[in-house]
Phi, psi and omega in degrees: 000316181295317181294324184285316188249351178057053184296312182296320180300326182260011173067042182223177180226167180300316182296319178299317182295319180293315178299319179296319180296320177295318180299314178301315181299314182296326180289333183246005182297341179301335181297333180291340176259318186289314185296311177297324179296320182285307181292333179297337179294340181279353183106002181285334180093140183295309186301307180299321179290325176301313180298315179298319180297313182294315183290314180298320179296317181296313182297312181297319181292323178290326174297316176301320183294308189274336182263313183264340182054048179237147181277052184241127178258155183231153178193169175305128189282139172291143185096308176291324177289328176292320177298317178305310187280303192274334179265305185291307185280311183276311185287316183264354176073022180273157176283157177294334177296319179292322178298319178296324178297320178296320178296318180299311182295322175303314180298320179295317178299319179297321178298316179297314179298324181288320180300319182272006174073015183291318179294323178296321179294326178296317178298314183292342179282347180278123183302154185303314180297324179291326178297320177293322178296323177299316179298317179295315179300319178296323178301313177294323180298311182286333174296319177295321177301315179298315179298320181288318180299326182275351182077017179287321175250151183206157175271001182262031184253006182092353176236178180302316174205145182196168178282140177283166173283129184276085177227184186286356174276348176238062186297321180298320179295320179296313180298318180297321178294320175299317179298323179294320177298316179299317180300312181297315181297312181297322180294315180292332176278359179059040177283126179301137180069033186303317183293317179297314180299324179293321178297315180296314181297319181293323177299318180292316179299328181292345182296305180294338178280346184083007179280319173266113184249134177253109184297153177293136182072023184297134176235138187285342186237151176204156179270141182283154173280159177287141179284170177271091191278121174051052177265080184252163178228115189258354187295334186244017187290345179262004181282156178297320180302316181295317181297321177298315180299311184296316181288332174294314174303312185299309186293314182297314182294322182305309186272338170296315180294314180301314180298316180295314179299317178297315183296314184291317181290327174297315181298322181279357181059043181256356182278161178277187186296338178265004179082013181276148184275133177290143178054039184299320181298316179295321180297319180288329176293330182299313181285333176294313178295318179299321180294317178295314179298316181299318179296320180293330181271337178111050174213167183283182188307130177268133184215165177294137186260130180296337177296349174303335180296336177291324176291322176298319178297332179274002175114359182293132180223351184226180178293344178296328173301314181291325176302313180300313180297317180298318178296321179295326175297322178291318178296328181299337177302328184251351184236031182308316182300327180292310182290334179292343180288334185285112182280161178297335178295338180273330179269338180302317179302325179296317180294318180297315183292322178297330175304318177298315183297321181283334181293339184299337181288352181297335181290344181269001178269133183276084180285346177290336175263106184302331181289343174260319187288319182295312177298323179296316179300316181296318177301311182296320183289316188291323185304304180288324185285333177265351183059041183206123175292316184297322178293323177299317178295316183299306182294325178295317180291321177297316179297326180298313180296316180297315182296317180294321179293314180295328179273010179058040178233033183301333181293344179278353183272118177296154181302317181297328179291320174303314181299315179299316181299317178297317179298317181295319179297317179298321180294319179296318178297317180299317179296325183289326184262355185292000000 
């Protein structure tokens, strides 16, 4: 175990890693309900997509564990599944089979890019200060996800966004706030597995509130449905519409994954002195393989999950965390009713609290230098407000180039950073005229 995962070198133990893996799984287990529900609207069916989601997530996460040795879990990405369903299938009138074909080809392209180290070079082209800003931005982003999932914040408050009134008409928000208090108290008391224990306690507290519901005739075990194996449509792959779909999947997933990997590894203090990710090529191959497997089984693009940061906050530092999460995804195939009991109000406090933990890196950003501080601020601001990691990176990198040029420090901009900025500008223009 020590030789495989280097536990002592990274200052962790088997028990810490297992608790961290469970914590990560519980924080992202909602995907097992949300993804099948969303893709199921296209006619794919809830059961087959559920099976595909669990298996693809498990395989990709286990590849991450044994090849990259990083505490990062993967699953079909939120946002990408919405694009799959509501834009490609409903908005553009494409079949789900054609959408799966686009996901498959995207995954194959990613494997090629990863083999030749192109994706790794893109990560290394992002300046050190910007990498820290990405981590901070992701912290605010997932805190907002937690607040929204629990119903604590809403757009129905008379303002663009605001806190709801904490009364019995917003029971989920009340339960989530109680859970957040429990999380903070356990963490300050240095209780091992504080985040996991808080999730369990909040789930139990949710029962009398009616937030945690136990269905009548509830049974803890069930057999999985067969996935939709290799249901592709090749007739339109040379059309302009298909290319637009495929490159949208490709571009969004590329920078969502890069942002998540940078944020989680920064939080875990696993990066080198230049902020580079260890085993980056293997980590990027994990989501490439997961995407191809997921497409073959019948689900949308698989990507690294920002909720992995909750496991890091619980002490996860190695691939053993990911092994635990991957195994739980496989067990979930037969124990869906058990995991379905955990409400979003119980996992939301973990996401909110992890936002605090990731925000701490803001002190390492040189805000006294405007050419560093302004791009960092834009990166941090855009991620939660646009609800997109990739947009935060894009606008931040463009701002970095503009700030350095305006500050007469253009010589500090690496060539690869120039290239990224041009690509991001082209993408924004393309989106505007599309």
